[in-house]
Every structure is written in structure tokens, then in C-alpha cells.
mmCIF file of C-alpha atoms in Angstrom:
data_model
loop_
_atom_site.group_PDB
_atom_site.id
_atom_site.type_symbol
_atom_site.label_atom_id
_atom_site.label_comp_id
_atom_site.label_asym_id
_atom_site.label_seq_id
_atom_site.Cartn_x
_atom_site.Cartn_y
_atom_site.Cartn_z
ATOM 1 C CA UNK W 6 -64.349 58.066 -0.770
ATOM 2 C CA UNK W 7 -62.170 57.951 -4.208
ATOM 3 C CA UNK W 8 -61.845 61.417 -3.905
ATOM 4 C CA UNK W 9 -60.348 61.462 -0.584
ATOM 5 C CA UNK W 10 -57.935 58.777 -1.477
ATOM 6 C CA UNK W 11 -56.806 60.880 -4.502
ATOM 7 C CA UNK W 12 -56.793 64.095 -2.638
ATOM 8 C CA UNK W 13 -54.354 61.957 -0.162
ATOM 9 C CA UNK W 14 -52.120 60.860 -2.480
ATOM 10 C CA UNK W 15 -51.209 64.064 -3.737
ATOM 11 C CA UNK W 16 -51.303 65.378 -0.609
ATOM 12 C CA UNK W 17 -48.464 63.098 0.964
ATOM 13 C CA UNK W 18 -46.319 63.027 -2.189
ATOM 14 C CA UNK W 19 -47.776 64.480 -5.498
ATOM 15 C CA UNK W 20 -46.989 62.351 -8.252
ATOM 16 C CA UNK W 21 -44.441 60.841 -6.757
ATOM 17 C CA UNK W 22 -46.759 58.397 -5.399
ATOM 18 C CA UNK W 23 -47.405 56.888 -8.977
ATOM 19 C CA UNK W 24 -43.722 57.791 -10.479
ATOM 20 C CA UNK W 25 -41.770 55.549 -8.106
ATOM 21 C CA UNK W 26 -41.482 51.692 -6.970
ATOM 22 C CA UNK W 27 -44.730 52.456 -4.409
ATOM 23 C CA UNK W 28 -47.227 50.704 -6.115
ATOM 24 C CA UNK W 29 -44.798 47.757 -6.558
ATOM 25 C CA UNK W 30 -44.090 47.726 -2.878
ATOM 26 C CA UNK W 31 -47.865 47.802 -1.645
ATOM 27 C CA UNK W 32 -49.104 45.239 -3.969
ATOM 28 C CA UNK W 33 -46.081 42.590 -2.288
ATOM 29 C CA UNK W 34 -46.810 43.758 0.987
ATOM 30 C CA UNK W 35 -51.011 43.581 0.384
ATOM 31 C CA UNK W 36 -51.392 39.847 -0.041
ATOM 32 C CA UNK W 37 -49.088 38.801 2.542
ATOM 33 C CA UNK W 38 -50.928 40.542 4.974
ATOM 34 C CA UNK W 39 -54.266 39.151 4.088
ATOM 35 C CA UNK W 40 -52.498 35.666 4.006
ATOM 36 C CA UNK W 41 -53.115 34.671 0.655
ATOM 37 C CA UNK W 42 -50.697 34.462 -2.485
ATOM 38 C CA UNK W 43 -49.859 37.185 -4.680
ATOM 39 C CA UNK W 44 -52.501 36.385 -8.233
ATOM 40 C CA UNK W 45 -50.528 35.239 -11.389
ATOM 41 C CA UNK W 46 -51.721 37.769 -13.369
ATOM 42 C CA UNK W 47 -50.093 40.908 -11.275
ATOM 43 C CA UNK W 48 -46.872 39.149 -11.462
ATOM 44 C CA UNK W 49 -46.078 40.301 -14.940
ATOM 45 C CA UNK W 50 -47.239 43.665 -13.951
ATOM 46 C CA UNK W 51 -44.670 43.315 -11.083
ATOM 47 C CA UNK W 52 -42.181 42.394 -13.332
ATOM 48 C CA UNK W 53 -42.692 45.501 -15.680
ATOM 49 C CA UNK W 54 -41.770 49.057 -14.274
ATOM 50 C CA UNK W 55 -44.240 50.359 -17.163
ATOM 51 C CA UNK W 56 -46.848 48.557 -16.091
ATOM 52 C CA UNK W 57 -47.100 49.153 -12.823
ATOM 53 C CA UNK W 58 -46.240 52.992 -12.904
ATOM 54 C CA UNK W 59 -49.226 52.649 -15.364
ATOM 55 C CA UNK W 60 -51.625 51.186 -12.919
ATOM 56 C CA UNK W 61 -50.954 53.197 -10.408
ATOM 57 C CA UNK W 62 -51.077 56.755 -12.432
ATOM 58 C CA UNK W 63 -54.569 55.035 -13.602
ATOM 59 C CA UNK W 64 -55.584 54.569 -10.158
ATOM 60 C CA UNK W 65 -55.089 58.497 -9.777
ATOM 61 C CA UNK W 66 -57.154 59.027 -12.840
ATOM 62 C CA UNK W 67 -59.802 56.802 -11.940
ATOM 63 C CA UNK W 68 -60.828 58.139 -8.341
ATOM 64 C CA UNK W 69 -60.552 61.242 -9.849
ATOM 65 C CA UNK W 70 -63.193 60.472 -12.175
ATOM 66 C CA UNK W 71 -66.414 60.249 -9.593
ATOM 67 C CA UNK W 72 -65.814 64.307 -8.522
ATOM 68 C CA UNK W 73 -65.069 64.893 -12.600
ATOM 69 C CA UNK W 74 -68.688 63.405 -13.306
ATOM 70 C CA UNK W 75 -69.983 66.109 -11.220
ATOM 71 C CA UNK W 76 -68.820 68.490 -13.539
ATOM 72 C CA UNK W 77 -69.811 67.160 -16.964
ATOM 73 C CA UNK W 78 -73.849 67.374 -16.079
ATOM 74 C CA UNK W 79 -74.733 68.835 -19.174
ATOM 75 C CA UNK W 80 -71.948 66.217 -21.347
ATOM 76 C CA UNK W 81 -73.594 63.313 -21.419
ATOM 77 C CA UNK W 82 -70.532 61.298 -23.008
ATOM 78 C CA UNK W 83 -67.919 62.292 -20.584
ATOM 79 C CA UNK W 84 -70.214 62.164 -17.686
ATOM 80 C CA UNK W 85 -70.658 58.537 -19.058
ATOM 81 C CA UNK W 86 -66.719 57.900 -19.114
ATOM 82 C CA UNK W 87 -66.627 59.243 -15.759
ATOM 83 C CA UNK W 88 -68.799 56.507 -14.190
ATOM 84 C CA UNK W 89 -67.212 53.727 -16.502
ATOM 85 C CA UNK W 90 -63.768 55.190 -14.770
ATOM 86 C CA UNK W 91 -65.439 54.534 -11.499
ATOM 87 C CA UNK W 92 -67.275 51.506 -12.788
ATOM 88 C CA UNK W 93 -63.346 50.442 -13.606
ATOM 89 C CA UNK W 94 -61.804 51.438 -10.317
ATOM 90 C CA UNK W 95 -64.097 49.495 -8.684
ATOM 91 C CA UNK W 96 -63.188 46.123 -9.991
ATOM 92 C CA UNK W 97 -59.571 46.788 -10.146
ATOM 93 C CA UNK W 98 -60.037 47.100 -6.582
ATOM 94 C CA UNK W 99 -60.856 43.714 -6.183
ATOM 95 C CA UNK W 100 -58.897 42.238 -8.402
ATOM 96 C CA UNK W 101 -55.744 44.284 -7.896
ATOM 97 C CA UNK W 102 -55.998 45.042 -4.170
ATOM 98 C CA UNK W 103 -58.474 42.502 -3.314
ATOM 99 C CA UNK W 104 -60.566 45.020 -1.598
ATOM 100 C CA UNK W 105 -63.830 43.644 -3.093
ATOM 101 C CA UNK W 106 -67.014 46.524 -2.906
ATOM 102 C CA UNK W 107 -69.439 45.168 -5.573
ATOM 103 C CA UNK W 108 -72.286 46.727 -4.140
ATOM 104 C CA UNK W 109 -70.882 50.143 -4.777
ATOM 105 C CA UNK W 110 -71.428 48.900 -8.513
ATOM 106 C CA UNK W 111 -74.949 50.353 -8.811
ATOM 107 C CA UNK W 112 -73.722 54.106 -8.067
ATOM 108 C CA UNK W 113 -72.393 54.003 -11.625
ATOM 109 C CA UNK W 114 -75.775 54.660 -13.188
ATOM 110 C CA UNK W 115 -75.821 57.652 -12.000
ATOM 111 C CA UNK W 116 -73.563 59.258 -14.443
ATOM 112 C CA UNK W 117 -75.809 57.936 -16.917
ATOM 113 C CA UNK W 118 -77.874 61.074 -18.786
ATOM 114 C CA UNK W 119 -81.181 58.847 -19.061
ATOM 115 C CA UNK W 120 -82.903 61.643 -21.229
ATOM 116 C CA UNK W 121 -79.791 61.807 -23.455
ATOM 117 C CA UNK W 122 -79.578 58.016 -24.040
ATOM 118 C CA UNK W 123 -83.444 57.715 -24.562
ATOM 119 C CA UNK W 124 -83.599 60.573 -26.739
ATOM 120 C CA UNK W 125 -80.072 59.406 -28.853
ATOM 121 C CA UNK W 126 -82.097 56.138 -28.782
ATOM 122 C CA UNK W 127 -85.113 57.896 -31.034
ATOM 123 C CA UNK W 128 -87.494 57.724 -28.025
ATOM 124 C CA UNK W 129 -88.090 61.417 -27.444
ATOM 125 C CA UNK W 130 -90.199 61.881 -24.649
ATOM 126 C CA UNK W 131 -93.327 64.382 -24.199
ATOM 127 C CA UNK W 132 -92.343 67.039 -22.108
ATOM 128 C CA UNK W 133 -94.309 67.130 -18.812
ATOM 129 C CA UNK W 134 -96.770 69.702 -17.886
ATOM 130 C CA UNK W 135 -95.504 72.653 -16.050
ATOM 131 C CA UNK W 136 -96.636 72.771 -12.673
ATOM 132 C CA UNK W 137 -97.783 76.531 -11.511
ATOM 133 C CA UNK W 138 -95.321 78.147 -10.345
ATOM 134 C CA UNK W 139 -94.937 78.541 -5.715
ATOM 135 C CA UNK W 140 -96.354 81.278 -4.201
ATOM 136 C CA UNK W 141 -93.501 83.555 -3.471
ATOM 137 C CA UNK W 142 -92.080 83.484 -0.060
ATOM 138 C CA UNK W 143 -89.343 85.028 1.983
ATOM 139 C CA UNK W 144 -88.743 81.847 4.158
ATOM 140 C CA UNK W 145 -86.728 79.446 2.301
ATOM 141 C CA UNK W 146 -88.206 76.192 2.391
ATOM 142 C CA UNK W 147 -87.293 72.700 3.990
ATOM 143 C CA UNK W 148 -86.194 71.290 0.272
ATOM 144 C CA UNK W 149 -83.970 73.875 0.047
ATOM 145 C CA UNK W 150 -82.404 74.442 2.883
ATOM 146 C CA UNK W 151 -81.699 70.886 3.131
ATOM 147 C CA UNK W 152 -78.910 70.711 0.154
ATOM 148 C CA UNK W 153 -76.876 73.362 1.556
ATOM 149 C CA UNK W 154 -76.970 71.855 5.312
ATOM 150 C CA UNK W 155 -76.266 68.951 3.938
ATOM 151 C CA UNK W 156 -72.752 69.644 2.066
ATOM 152 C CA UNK W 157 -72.060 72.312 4.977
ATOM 153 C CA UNK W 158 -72.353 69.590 7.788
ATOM 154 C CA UNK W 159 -70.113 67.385 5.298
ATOM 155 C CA UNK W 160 -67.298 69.530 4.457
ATOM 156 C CA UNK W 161 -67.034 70.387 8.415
ATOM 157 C CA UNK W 162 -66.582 66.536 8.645
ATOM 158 C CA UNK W 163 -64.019 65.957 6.197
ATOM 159 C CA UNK W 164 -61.948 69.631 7.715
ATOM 160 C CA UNK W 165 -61.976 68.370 10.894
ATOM 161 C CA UNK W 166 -61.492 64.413 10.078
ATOM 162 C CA UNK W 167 -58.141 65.345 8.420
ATOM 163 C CA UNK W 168 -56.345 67.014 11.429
ATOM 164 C CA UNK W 169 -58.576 65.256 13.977
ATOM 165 C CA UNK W 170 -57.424 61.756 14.415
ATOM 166 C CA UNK W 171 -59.962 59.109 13.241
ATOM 167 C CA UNK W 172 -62.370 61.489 14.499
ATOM 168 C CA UNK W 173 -64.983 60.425 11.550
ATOM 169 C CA UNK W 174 -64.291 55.966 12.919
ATOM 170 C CA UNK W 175 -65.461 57.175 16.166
ATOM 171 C CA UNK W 176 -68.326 58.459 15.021
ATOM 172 C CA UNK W 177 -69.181 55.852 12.988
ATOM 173 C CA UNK W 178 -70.496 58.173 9.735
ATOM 174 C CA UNK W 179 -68.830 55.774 6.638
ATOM 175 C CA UNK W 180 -68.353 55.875 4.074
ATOM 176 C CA UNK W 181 -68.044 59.510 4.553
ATOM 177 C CA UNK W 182 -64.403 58.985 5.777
ATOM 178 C CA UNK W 183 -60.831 60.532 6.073
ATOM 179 C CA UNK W 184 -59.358 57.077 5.442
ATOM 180 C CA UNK W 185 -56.114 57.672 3.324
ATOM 181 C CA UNK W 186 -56.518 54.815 0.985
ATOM 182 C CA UNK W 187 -52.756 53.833 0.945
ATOM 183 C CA UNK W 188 -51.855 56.833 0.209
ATOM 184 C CA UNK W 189 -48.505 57.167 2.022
ATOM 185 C CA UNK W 190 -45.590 56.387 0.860
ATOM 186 C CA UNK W 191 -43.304 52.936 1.476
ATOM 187 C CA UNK W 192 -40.590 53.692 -0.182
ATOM 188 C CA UNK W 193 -37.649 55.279 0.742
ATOM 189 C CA UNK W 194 -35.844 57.998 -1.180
ATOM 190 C CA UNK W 195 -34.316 58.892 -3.368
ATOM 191 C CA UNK W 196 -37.585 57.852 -5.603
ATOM 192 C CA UNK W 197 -36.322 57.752 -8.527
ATOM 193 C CA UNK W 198 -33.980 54.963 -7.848
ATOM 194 C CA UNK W 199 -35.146 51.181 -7.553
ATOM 195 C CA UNK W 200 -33.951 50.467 -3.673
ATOM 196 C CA UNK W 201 -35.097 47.026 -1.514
ATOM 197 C CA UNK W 202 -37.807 48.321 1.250
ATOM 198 C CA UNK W 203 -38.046 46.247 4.417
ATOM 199 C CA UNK W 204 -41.208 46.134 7.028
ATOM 200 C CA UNK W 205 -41.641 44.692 10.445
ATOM 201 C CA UNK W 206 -44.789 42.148 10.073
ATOM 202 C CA UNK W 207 -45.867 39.476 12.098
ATOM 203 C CA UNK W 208 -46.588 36.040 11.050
ATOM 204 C CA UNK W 209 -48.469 32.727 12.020
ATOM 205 C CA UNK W 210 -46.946 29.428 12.014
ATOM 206 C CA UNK W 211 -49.026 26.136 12.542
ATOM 207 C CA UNK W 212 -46.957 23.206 13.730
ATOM 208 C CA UNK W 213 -48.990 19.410 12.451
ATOM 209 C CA UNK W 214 -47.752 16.285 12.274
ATOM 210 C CA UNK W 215 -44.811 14.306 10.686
ATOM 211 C CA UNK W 216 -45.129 14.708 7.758
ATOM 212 C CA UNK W 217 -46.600 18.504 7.865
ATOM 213 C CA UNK W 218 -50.219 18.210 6.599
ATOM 214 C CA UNK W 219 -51.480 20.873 3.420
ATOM 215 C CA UNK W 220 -54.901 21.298 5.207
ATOM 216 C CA UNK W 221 -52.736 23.225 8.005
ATOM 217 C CA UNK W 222 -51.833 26.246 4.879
ATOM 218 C CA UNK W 223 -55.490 27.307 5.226
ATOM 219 C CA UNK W 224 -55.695 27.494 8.890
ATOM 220 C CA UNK W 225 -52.183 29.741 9.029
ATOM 221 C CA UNK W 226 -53.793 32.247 5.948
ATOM 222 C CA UNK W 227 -56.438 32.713 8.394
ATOM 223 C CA UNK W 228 -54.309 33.462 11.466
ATOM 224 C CA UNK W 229 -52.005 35.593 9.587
ATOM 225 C CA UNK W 230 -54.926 37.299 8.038
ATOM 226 C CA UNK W 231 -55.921 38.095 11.698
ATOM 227 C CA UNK W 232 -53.133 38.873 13.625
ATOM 228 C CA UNK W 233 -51.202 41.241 10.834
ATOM 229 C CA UNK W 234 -52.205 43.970 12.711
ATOM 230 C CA UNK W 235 -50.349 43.263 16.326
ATOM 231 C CA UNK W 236 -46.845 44.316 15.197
ATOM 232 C CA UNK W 237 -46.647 46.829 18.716
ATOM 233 C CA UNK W 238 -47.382 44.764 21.326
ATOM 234 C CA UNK W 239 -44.745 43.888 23.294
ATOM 235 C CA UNK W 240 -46.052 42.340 26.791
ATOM 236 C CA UNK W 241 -45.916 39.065 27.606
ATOM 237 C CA UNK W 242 -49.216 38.849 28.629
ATOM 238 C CA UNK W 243 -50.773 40.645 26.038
ATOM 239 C CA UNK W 244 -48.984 38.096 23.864
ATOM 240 C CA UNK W 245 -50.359 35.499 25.803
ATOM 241 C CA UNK W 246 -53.685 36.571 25.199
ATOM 242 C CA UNK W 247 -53.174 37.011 21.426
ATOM 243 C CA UNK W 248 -51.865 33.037 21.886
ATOM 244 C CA UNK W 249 -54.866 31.730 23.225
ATOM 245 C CA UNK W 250 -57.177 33.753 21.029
ATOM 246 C CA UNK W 251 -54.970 31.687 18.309
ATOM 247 C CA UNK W 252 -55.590 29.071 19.800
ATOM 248 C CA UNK W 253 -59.398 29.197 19.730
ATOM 249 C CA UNK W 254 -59.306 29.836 16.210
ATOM 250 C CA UNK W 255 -57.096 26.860 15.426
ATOM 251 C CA UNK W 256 -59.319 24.253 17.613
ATOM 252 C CA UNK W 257 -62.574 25.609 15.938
ATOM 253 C CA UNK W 258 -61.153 24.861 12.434
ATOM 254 C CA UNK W 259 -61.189 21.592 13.287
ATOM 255 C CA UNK W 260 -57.752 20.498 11.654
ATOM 256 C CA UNK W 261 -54.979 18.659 13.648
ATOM 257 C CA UNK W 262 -52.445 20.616 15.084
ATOM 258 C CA UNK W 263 -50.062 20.509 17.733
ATOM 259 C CA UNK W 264 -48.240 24.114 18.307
ATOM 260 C CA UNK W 265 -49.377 27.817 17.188
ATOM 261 C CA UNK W 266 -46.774 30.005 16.959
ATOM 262 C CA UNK W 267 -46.477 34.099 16.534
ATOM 263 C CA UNK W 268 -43.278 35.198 14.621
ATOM 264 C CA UNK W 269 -42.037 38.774 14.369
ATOM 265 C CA UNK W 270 -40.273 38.749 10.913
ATOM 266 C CA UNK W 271 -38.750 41.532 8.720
ATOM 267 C CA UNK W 272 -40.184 41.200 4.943
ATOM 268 C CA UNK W 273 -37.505 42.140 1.982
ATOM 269 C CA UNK W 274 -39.542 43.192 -1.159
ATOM 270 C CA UNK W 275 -36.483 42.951 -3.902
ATOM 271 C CA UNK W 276 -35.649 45.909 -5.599
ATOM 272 C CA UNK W 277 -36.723 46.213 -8.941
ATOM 273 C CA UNK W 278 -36.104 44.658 -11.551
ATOM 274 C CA UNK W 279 -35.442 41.640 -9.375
ATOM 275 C CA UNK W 280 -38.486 39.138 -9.513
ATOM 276 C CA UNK W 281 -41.298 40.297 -7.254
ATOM 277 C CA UNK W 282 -40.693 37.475 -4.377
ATOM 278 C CA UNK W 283 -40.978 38.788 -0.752
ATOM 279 C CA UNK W 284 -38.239 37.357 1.646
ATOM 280 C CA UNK W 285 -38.177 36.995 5.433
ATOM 281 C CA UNK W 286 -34.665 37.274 6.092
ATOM 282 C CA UNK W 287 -34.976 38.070 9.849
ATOM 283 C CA UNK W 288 -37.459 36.253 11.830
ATOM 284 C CA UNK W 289 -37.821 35.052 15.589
ATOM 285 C CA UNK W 290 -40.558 34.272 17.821
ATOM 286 C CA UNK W 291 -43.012 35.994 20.226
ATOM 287 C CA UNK W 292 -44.328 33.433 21.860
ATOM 288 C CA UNK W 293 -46.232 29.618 21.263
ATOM 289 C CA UNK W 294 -49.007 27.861 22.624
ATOM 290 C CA UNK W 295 -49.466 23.817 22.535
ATOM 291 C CA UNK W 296 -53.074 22.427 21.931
ATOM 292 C CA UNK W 297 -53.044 21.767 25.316
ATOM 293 C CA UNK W 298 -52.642 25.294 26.203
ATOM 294 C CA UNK W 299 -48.697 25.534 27.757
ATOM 295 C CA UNK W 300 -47.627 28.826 26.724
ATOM 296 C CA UNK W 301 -43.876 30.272 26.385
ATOM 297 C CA UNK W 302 -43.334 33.567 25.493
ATOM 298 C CA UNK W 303 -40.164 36.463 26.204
ATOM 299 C CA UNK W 304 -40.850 39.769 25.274
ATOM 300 C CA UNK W 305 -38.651 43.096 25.918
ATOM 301 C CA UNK W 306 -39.289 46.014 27.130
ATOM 302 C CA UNK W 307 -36.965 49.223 27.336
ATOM 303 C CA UNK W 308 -36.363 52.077 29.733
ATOM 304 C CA UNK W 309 -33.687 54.786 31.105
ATOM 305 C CA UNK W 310 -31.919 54.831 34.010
ATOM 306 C CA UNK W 311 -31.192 58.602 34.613
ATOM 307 C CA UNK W 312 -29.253 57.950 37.793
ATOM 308 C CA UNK W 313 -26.793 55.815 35.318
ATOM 309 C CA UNK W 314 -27.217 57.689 32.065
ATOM 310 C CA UNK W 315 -27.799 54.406 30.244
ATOM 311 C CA UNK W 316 -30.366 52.240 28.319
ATOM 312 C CA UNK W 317 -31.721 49.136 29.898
ATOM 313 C CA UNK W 318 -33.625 46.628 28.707
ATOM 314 C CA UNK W 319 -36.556 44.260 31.003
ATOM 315 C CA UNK W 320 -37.188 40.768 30.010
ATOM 316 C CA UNK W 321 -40.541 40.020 30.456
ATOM 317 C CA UNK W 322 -40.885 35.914 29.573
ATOM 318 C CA UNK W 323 -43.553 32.737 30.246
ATOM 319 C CA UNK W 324 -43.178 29.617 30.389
ATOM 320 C CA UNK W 325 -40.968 26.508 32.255
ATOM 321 C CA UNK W 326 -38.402 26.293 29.438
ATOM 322 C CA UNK W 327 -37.184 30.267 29.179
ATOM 323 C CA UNK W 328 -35.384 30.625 32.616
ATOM 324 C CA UNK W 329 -31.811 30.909 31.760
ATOM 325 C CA UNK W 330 -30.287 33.874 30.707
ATOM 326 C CA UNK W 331 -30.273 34.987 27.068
ATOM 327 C CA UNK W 332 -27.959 36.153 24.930
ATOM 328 C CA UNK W 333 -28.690 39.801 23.337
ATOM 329 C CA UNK W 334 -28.067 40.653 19.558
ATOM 330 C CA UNK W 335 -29.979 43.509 17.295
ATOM 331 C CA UNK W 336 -29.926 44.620 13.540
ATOM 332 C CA UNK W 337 -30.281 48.159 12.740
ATOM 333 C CA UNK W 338 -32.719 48.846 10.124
ATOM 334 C CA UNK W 339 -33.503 45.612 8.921
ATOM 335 C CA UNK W 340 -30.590 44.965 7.334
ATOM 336 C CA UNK W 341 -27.004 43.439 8.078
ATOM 337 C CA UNK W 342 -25.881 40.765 10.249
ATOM 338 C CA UNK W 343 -27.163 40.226 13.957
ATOM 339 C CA UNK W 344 -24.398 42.069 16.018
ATOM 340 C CA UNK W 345 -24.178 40.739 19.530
ATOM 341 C CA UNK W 346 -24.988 43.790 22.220
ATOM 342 C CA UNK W 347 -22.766 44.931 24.386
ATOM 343 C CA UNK W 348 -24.081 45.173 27.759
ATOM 344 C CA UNK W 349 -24.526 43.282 31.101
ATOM 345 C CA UNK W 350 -27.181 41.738 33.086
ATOM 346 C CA UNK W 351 -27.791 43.307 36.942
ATOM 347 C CA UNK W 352 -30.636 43.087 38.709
ATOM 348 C CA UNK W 353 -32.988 41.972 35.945
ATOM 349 C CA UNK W 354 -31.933 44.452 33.679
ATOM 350 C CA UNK W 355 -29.594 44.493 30.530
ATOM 351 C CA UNK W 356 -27.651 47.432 30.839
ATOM 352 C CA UNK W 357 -26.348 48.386 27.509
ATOM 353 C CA UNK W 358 -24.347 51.633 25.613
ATOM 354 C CA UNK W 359 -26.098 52.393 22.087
ATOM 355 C CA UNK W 360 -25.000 55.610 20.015
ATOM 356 C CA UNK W 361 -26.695 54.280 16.424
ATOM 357 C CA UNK W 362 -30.273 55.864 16.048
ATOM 358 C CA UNK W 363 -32.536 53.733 13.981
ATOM 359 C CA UNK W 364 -34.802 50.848 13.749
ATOM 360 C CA UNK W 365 -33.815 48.110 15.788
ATOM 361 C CA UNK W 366 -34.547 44.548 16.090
ATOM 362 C CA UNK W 367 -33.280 42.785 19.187
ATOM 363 C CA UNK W 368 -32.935 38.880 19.506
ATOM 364 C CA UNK W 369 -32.853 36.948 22.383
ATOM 365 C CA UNK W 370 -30.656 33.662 22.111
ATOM 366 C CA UNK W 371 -31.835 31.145 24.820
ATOM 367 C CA UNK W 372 -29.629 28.278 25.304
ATOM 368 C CA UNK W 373 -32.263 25.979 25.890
ATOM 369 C CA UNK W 374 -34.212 26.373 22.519
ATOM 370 C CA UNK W 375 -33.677 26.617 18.794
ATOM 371 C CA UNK W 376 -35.097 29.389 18.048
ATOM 372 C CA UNK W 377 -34.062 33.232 18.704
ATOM 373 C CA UNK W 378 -37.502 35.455 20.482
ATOM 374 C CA UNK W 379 -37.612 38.956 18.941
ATOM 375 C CA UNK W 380 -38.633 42.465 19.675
ATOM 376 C CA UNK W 381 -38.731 45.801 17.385
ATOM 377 C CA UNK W 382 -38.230 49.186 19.178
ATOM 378 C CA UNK W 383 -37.614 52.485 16.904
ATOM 379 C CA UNK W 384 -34.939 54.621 18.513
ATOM 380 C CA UNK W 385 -35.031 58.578 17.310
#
């Protein structure tokens, strides 16, 4: 698996993937996602573009060091600092990632030579007796074979899992895997200068009491940790459903609540050497649910009308309180102000003229509430 991830990374982007503001960028947008707070002690690494350059050309080195080991048999010492390198990564996955896989601790002792360290050790042990030699034969034997079926039927696996999409996650044959370990890059060029990066990412809001109660943080980590990966959907009643899965998960947590809500947001990571604090400058809702289970929700969705040579967009909404008309505005590219959209409503479409190609973010402005609903479409 390390080796894949390293192969990966120099795949997508060579050294590149070390020698920019990546690493920076992943470990902001990591902890977010899995709804907890970034540790204290990367935030000096955050804060340092030595540091975490460092850390990430380490990374490199270290799950390189697994496929090294199989090289240095007959070394005993760097066969040794091979496994200590994957002994290494392994914890720094944890604690820099938090991607926690102590049980893949144990594999380390098999980069240690055992006859070298007993015999270094003054221990030197008797050699055993020479079994008599196998009758010769011109069939190969089961033992044999076996090794070179083995690595055959696994190479096939990883060739085909890295053109073939997820082709190894349907057959279910981790951790022999094409996963790419974060090995794409999330920032933008040029790499070599320190830019901002934006990302679309959803988040969960818990609504309590007067005054807001702290027991409520705990509940939201956990929604956010499950929901961060519904950033496409776009359906009202596939939001819906995501509401009142929410809501199961808030009423079984047994705190008091009285709204969930799902927010699409943009997150600004700061470029460096600003301090590492992630921003949500542009945020609006997809939908809430009450306790009691009354849902609102508005949603987009976006077509072409050939006959007119123009965009148009559907509102698809639910709930009592959404049935005026809203006001459309959009930001291209996650940045700038929200620029209203020029366009018209007819027959339950907004009709609109667009010539800017980018990431957009629409916003729907209902007079009746206080806060704007939002959808993300990516125009080519």
C-alpha cells in the first residue's frame, strides 16, 4: 500500500507534490473533514514552509522504504532502517493524518535479520542438518509454482486497478489496492508561489437552546464527520433523505436539539505565510429538519434549452416557508462578491445568459428567510 501511494505521487506530479504548499493545504482540509480540530503540535509545522516541505518529502521517503527493504536482504542494518522508516510512517499517519493503522505495526519485524541480530548478539546458532536433497523432477512443484502465481495474479491487479476504475473496491481484495493515498494535487499553479486554495465542502450545523449548549460541538463533529462526503447531490429529495438520516443520528445521541441543518460552504485555506486558519467565507444552506421532522429544503438543478439557445435553471424546493420566488446570485470560483444573475423566471425556469466558464456557486435569496440556499455546478 505505501508503495502505491508513493508510486502515485510521483505519478500525478513528481516532486512537485512535496516542493509546493500541498501538504499545507491537505493537512487544513484533513481535520475539518473528519470534524475535529487541527492538533497544536502541526500548527507550528503549518506555520513553517521548512517544516512542512520536510514532512512531506519524508513521507515520500518513508513509503518508499517498505519496497527498499526488499532489496537490502543480505544488509541487515539498512534492511533494519527500512522497517523503522515504515515503523515511522506508520505513526505519523496517525498522528499527522489521523489515519490510525496500529495493527500494521507488527509487519515491521519483518525487516528484522533474526540470524544477524542473534549472531551480533554472541548467540551463534548450530547450523541445522541438511536435509537430502528432492528427487529430481521435471514437474515443478506446488511450493513453487505458488510464488510466481502469486506476484503474477498481483501485478495483473494493480495494471488493471490503475486504468480500471475502483476495479480492486469492487472486488473487495484490500489492502492490495490502487487507492492514491492523497496523492493529487490541491493546489493550483504556478507551484512555486504561495496562492489561497478554496474547496466546496459541506457542513453540519446543530441548532440547541438559548443559550447554545457545548455538549451540541460533539454531536455536529459527528455529523460533519459523516456527511463530508455529499458535496454532489443536488435533489431535494435526496437532501431530504440525507436530513432525516441526520436526524436519526442527532435523536440517538441523546442531546437536546431543536434544528439540524446541512450547509454548502466554500473553505479558504490562507496562503502561506498567513496563519494556518481555514475560513468559510461563502456559505448557504441545503436544507433543515426540526426534531419534529418539518423539512425545508431548495435545491437547483440546470439544463439547456436548444430551441432557445440558453441556460436555465429548475428550482426544486420543500417545505411551507420556500414558496415565493427567489432572488438568483453566483460567485465564480470561489472568490469575489455575490453578483446578482441576470435572467428571468418563465414557466418554472430561470432563464439566464452566462459567457464566464468556471466554478460556480449560485445563491438563492428567499424573501421570507434569513438565510441564502446554495448550489455548486462546474461549467467547462
Amino acid at each position: 500500500m505505501f508503495l502505491n501511494a508513493f508510486f502515485w505521487k510521483l505519478w500525478h506530479s513528481g516532486l512537485t507534490w512535496a516542493l509546493s504548499d500541498n501538504m499545507r493545504c491537505v493537512l487544513l482540509l484533513q481535520y475539518p473533514s473528519l470534524g475535529r480540530e487541527l492538533p497544536s503540535y502541526l500548527v507550528p509545522v503549518l506555520k513553517s514552509e521548512i517544516l512542512y516541505k520536510g514532512l512531506a518529502l519524508g513521507n515520500l521517503v518513508a513509503q518508499a522504504s517498505p519496497a527498499l527493504g526488499v532489496l537490502f536482504l543480505r544488509r541487515p542494518l539498512l534492511r533494519a532502517a527500512c522497517g523503522a522508516l515504515m515503523g515511522l510512517e506508520i505513526c505519523a499517519l496517525g498522528l499527522v493524518m489521523s489515519i490510525w493503522n496500529p495493527n500494521w505495526l507488527p509487519l515491521v519485524a519483518f525487516f528484522v535479520d533474526w540470524d544477524a541480530l542473534i549472531g551480533a548478539l554472541g548467540k551463534e546458532q548450530p547450523d541445522p542438518p541438511r536435509p537430502d536433497p528432492p528427487a529430481a523432477s521435471s514437474l515443478p512443484t506446488l511450493r513453487s509454482a505458488a510464488y510466481p502465481a502469486f506476484y503474477a495474479a498481483f501485478s495483473t491487479l494493480i495494471a488493471f486497478s490503475a486504468w480500471e476504475d475502483h476495479l480492486d473496491y469492487r472486488l473487495n481484495v484490500y489492502p492490495f489496492t490502487s487507492f492514491q493515498m492523497y496523492s493529487a494535487l490541491v493546489v493550483k499553479p504556478p507551484y512555486d508561489v504561495h496562492l489561497p486554495y478554496r474547496q466546496p465542502v459541506i457542513r453540519v450545523r446543530v441548532k440547541g437552546g438559548s443559550p447554545p449548549l457545548p455538549e451540541l460541538a460533539k454531536l455536529e463533529r459527528t455529523l460533519n464527520r459523516h456527511f463530508c462526503g455529499i458535496i454532489g447531490i443536488e435533489r431535494a429529495e435526496d437532501i431530504k433523505a440525507r436530513l432525516h438520516e441526520a436526524r436519526q443520528i442527532a435523536i440517538k445521541s441523546g442531546q437536546e436539539w431543536l434544528q439540524v441543518e446541512l450547509w454548502r460552504a466554500v473553505m479558504l485555506v490562507p496562503a502561506y505565510p498567513k496563519d494556518p486558519e481555514p475560513s468559510l467565507p461563502i456559505a448557504g444552506l441545503m436544507g433543515t429538519i426540526s426534531r419534529q421532522g418539518e423539512i425545508q429544503v431548495a435545491s437547483l438543478s440546470r439544463g439547456w434549452d436548444a430551441k432557445r439557445n440558453q441556460h436555465y435553471l429548475v428550482l426544486d424546493k420543500l417545505g411551507r416557508d420556500l414558496s415565493e420566488t427567489p432572488r438568483v446570485s453566483y460567485v465564480v470560483d470561489h472568490t469575489g462578491p455575490l453578483r446578482p444573475l441576470r435572467g428571468r423566471w418563465e414557466d418554472g425556469r430561470y432563464y439566464y445568459t452566462y459567457t464566464e466558464h468556471g466554478y460556480l456557486t449560485f445563491m438563492l435569496d428567499f424573501p421570507s428567510t434569513e438565510t441564502d440556499y446554495c448550489s455548486f455546478f462546474y461549467y467547462h
